[in-house]
mmCIF file of C-alpha atoms in Angstrom:
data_model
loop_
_atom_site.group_PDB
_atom_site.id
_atom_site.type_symbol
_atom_site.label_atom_id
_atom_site.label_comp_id
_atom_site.label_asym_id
_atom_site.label_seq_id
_atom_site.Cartn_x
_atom_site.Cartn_y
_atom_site.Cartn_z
ATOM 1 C CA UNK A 7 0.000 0.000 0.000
ATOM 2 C CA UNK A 8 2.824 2.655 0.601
ATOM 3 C CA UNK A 9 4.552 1.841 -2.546
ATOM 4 C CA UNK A 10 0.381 2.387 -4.367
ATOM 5 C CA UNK A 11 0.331 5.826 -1.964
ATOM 6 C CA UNK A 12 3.322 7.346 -3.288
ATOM 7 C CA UNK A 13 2.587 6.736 -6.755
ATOM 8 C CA UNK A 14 -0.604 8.332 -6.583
ATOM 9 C CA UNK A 15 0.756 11.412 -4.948
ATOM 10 C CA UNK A 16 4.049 11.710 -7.445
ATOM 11 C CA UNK A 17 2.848 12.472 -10.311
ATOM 12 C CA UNK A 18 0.409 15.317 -8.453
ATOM 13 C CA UNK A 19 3.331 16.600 -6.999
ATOM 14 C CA UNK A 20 4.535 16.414 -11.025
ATOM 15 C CA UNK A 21 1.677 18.048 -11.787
ATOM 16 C CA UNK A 22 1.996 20.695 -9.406
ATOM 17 C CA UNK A 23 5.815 21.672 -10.396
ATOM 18 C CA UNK A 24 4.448 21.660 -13.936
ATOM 19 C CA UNK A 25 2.094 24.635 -13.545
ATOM 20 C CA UNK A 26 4.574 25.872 -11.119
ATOM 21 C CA UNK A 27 7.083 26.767 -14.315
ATOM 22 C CA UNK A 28 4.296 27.507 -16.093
ATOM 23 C CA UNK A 29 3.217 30.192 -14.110
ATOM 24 C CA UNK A 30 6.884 31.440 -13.845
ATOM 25 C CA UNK A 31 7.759 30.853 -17.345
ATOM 26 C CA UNK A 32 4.435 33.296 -17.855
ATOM 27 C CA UNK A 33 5.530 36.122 -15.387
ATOM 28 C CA UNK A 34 8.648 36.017 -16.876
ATOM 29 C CA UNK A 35 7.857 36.592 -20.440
ATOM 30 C CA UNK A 36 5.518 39.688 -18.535
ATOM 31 C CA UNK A 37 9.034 40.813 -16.473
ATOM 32 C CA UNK A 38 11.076 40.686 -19.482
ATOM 33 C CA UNK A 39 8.941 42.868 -21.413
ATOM 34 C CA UNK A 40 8.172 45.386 -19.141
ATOM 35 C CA UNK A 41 11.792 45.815 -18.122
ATOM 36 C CA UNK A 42 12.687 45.797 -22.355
ATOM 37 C CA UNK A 43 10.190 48.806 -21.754
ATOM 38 C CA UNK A 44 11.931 50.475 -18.739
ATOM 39 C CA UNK A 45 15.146 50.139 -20.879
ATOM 40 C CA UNK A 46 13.603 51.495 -24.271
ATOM 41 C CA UNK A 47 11.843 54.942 -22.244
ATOM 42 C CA UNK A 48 15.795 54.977 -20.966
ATOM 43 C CA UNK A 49 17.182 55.127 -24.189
ATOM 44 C CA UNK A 50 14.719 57.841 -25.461
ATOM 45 C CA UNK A 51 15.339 60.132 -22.741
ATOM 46 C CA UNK A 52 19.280 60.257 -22.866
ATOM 47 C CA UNK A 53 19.211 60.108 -26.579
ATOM 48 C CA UNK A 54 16.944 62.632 -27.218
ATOM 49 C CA UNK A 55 18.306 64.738 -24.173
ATOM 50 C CA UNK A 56 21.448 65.020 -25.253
ATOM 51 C CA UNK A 57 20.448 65.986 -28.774
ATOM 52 C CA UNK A 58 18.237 68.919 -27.574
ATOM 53 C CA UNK A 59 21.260 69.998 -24.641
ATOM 54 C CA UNK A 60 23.752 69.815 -27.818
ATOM 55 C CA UNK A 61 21.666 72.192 -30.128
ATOM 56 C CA UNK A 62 20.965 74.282 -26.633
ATOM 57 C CA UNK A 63 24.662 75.020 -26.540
ATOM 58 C CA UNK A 64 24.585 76.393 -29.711
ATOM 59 C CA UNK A 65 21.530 78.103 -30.139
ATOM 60 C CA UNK A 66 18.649 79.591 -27.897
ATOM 61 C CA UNK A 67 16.178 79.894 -30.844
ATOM 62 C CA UNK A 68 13.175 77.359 -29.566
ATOM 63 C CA UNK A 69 12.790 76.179 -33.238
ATOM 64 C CA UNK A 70 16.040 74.230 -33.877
ATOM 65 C CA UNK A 71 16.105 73.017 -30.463
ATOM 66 C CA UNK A 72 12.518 71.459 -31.343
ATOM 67 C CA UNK A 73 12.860 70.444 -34.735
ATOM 68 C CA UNK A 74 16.315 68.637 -33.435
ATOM 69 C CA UNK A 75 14.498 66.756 -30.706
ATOM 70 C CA UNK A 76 11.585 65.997 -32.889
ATOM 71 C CA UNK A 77 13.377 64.125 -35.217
ATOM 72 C CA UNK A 78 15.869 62.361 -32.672
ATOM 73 C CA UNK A 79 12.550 61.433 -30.858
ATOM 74 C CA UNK A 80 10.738 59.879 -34.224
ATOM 75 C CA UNK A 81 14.115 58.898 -35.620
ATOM 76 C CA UNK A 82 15.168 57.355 -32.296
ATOM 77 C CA UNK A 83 12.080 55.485 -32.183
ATOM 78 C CA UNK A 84 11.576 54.144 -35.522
ATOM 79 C CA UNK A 85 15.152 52.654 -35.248
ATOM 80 C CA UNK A 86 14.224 51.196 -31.998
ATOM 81 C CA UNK A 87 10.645 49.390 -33.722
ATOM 82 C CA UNK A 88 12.831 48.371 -36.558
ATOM 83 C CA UNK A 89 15.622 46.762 -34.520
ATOM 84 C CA UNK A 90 13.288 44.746 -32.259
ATOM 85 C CA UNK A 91 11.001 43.831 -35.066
ATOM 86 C CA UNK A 92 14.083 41.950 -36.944
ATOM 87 C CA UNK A 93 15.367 40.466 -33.686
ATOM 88 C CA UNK A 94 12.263 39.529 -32.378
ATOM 89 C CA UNK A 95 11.300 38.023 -36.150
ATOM 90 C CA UNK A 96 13.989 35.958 -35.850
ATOM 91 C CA UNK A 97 13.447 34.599 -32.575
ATOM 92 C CA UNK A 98 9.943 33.433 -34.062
ATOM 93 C CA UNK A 99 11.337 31.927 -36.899
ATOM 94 C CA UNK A 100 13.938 29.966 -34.455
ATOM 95 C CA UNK A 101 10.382 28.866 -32.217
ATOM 96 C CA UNK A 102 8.720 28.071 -35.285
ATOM 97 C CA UNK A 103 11.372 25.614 -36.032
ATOM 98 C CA UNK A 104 11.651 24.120 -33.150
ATOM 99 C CA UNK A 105 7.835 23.538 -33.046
ATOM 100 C CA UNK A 106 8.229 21.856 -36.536
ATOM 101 C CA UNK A 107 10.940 19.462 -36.105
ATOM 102 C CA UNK A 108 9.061 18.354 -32.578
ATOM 103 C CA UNK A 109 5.981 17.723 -34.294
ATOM 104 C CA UNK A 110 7.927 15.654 -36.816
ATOM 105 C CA UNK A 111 9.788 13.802 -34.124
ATOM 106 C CA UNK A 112 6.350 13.356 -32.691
ATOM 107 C CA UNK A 113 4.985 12.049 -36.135
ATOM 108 C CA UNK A 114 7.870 9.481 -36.678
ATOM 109 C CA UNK A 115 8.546 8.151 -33.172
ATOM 110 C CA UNK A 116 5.502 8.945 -30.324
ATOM 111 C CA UNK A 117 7.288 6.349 -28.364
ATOM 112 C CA UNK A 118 10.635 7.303 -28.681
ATOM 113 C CA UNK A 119 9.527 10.981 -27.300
ATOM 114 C CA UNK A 120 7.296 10.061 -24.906
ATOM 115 C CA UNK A 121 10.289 7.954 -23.514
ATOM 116 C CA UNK A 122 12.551 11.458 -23.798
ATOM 117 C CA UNK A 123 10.057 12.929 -21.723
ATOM 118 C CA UNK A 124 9.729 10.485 -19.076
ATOM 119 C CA UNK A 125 13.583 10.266 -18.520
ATOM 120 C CA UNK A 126 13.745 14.193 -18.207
ATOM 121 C CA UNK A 127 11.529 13.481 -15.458
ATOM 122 C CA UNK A 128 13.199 11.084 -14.078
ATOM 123 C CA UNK A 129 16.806 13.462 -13.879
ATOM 124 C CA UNK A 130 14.755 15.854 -11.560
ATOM 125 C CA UNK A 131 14.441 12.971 -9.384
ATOM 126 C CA UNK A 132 11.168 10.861 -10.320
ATOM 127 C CA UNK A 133 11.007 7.576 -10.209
ATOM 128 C CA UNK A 134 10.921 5.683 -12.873
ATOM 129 C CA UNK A 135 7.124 4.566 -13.186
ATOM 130 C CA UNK A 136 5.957 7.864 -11.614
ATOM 131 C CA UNK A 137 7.801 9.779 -14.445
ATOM 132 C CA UNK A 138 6.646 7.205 -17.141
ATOM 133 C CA UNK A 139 2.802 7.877 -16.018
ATOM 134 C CA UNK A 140 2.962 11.970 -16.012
ATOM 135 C CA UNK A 141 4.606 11.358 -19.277
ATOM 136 C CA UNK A 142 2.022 9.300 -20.074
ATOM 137 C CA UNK A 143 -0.832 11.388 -18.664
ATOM 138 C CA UNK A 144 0.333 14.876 -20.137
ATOM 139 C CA UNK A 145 1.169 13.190 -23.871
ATOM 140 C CA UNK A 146 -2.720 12.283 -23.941
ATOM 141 C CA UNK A 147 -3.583 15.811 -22.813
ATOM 142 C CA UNK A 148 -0.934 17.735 -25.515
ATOM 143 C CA UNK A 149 2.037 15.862 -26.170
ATOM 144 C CA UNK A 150 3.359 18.660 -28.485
ATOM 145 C CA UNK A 151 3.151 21.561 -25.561
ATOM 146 C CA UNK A 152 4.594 18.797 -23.462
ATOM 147 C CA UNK A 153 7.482 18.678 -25.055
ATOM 148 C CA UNK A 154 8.132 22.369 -26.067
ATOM 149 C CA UNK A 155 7.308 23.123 -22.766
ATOM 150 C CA UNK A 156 10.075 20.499 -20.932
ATOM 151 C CA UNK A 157 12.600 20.581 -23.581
ATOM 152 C CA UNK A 158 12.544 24.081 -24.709
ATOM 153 C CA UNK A 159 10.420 26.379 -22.533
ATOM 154 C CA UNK A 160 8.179 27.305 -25.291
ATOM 155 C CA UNK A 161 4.644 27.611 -25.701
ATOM 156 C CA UNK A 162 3.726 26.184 -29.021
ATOM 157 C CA UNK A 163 0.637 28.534 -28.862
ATOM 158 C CA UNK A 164 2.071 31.545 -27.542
ATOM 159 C CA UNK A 165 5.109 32.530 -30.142
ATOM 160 C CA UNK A 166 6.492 36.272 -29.495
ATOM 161 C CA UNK A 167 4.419 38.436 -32.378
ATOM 162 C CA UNK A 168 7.372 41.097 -33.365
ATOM 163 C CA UNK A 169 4.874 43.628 -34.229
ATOM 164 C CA UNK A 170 3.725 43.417 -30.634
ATOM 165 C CA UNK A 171 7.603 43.854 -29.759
ATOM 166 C CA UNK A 172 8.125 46.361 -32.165
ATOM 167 C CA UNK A 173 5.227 48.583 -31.457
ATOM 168 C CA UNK A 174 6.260 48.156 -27.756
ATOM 169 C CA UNK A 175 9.436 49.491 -28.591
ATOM 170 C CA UNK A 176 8.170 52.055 -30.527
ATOM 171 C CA UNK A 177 6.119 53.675 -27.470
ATOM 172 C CA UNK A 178 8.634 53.355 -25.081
ATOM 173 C CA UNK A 179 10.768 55.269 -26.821
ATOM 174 C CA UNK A 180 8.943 57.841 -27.632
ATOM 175 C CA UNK A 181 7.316 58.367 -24.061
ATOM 176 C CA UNK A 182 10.922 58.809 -22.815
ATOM 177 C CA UNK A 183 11.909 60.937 -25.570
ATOM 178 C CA UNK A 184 8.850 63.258 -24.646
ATOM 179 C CA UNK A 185 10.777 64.289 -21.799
ATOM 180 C CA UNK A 186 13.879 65.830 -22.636
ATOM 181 C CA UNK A 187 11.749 67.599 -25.072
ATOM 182 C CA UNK A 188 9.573 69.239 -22.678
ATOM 183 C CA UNK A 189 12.188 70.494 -20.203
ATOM 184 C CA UNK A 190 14.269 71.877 -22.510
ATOM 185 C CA UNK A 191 11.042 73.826 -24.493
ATOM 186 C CA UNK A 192 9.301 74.790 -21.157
ATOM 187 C CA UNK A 193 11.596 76.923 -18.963
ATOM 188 C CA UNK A 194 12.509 80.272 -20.124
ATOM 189 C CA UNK A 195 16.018 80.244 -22.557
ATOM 190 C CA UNK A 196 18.339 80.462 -19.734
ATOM 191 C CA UNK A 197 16.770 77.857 -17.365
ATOM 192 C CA UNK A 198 16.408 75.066 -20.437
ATOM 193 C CA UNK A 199 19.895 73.129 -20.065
ATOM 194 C CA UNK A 200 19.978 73.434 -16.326
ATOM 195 C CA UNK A 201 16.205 72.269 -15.819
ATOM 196 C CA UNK A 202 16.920 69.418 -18.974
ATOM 197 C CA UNK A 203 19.954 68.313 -16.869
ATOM 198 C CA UNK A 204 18.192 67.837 -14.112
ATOM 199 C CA UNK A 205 14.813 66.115 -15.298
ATOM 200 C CA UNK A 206 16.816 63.800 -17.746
ATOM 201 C CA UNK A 207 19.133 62.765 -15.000
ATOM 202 C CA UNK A 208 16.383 62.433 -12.169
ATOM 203 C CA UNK A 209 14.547 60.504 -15.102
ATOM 204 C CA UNK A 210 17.931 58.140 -15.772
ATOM 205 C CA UNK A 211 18.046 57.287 -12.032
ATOM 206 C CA UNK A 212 14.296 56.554 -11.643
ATOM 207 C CA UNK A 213 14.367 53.902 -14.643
ATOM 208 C CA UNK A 214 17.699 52.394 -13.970
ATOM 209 C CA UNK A 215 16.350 51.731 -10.215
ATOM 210 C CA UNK A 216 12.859 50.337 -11.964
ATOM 211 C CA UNK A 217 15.101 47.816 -14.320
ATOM 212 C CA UNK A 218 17.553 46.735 -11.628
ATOM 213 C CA UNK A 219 14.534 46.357 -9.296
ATOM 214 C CA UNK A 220 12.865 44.194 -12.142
ATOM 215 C CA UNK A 221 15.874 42.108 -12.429
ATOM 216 C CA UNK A 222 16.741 41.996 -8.988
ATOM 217 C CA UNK A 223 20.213 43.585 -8.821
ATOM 218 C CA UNK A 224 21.166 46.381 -6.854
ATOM 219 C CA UNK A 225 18.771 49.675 -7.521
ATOM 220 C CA UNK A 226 21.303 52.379 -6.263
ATOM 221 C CA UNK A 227 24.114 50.786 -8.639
ATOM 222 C CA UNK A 228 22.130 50.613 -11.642
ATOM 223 C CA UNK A 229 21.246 54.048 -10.604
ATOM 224 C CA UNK A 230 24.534 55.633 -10.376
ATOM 225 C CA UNK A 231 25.498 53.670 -13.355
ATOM 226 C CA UNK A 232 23.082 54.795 -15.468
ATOM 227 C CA UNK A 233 23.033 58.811 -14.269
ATOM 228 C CA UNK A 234 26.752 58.808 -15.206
ATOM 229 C CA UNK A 235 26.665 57.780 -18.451
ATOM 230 C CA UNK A 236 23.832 59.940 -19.196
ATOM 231 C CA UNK A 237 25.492 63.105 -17.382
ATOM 232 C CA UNK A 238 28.654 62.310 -19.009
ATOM 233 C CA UNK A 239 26.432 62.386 -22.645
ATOM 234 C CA UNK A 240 24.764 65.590 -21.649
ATOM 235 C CA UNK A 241 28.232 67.408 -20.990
ATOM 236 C CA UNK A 242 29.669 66.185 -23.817
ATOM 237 C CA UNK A 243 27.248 67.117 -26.583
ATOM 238 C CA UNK A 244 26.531 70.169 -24.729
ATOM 239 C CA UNK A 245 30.247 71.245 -24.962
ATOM 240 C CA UNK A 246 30.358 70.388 -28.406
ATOM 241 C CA UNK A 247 27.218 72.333 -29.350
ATOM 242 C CA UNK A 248 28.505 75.757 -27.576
ATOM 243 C CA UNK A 249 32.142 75.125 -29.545
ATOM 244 C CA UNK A 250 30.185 75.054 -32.309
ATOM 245 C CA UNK A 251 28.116 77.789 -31.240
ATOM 246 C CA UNK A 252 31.042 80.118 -30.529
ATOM 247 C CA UNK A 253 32.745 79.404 -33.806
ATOM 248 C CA UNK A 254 29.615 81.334 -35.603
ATOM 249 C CA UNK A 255 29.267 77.932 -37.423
ATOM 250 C CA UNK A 256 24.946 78.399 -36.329
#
């Protein structure tokens, strides 16, 4: 009877690690994306800020400072769509693959796989006839998912759309962008790179804390990190645009 006992229980305690990655695989996917957000408003705010502090230096005429920023903004943004689009395309392609050649293997040899799935059970330390049976019992619910799931951590109906990735993208970057381009348009000409330095960098900090916090590494590190580089940007373009400036070359 205990030998009966624990093989009833197994393959619910099987069952129950099963959803268990499920669930995590899920709320991963969710933590990866909204961090690949965090990142992408980053990247519009320190791109687009130091494009608007650059033309600042040279010029205190509102009009090139926008039309600059504008087009780093929708530039910026475009670039960011377009990269994620071909990356994430590719990915798919890569899933798709792997979702063919498993339904082939599942064609050709059902027992051969269902044995491959059993064993992988059996590595995480499941007996042999417990892993056999949740094998068994999850083949005759969806053998494909079964094995995408185990063997690759895919969902065979839940491929990554890039235009869901790319329009993502696309937003982020352009809410960050909007910004740099309001601080440095608001204030009055001679508060615009002071007040821009400040709400970029404030701005920096804030999402470098949300996407170290997402990731779990340390918030105040990813913080300074990330408030350097961009201060170190700002100064630099900014010093190049009031060279430029005092050269009469604008």
């Amino acid at each position: 009877m205990k030998g009966t006992v624990q093989l009833d229980e197994r393959p619910d305690t099987a069952q129950r690690t099963s959803d268990r990655k499920i669930r995590s695989g899920g709320l991963a996917q969710r933590l990866n994306a909204l961090r690949a957000g965090v990142l992408g408003a980053n990247d519009g705010i320190v791109s687009t800020a130091a494009v608007v502090v650059g033309v600042a230096g040279a010029t205190t005429d509102a009009g090139p400072i926008l039309m600059a920023g504008l087009a780093a903004a929708v530039g910026g943004a475009v670039s960011m769509a377009l990269g994620e689009y071909v990356s994430v395309s590719s990915q798919c392609d890569s899933e798709r693959h792997l979702i063919e050649q498993q339904s082939q293997a599942l064609r050709n040899d059902p027992e051969g796989e269902l044995l491959a799935l059993a064993r992988s059970y059996e590595e995480r330390g499941i007996s042999a006839a417990t892993a056999r049976r949740a094998a068994e019992e999850l083949f005759a619910s969806n053998a494909l998912e079964a094995q995408m799931r185990e063997r690759h951590n895919i969902d065979p109906d839940e491929v990554t759309s890039p235009w869901h990735a790319a329009i993502a993208s696309f937003l982020a970057f352009a809410v960050g962008a909007l910004l740099p381009l309001l601080a440095i348009l608001l204030p009055s000409p001679e508060l615009r790179v002071p007040v821009a330095f400040g709400a970029t960098l404030l701005s920096l900090a804030l999402t470098g804390a949300i996407a170290a916090g997402i990731g779990g590494g340390s918030q105040l590190r990813a913080a300074a990190r990330v408030t350097l580089g961009g201060a170190l940007a700002l100064a630099v373009t900014y010093a190049i645009g009031s060279l430029i400036g005092t050269t009469g070359l604008v």
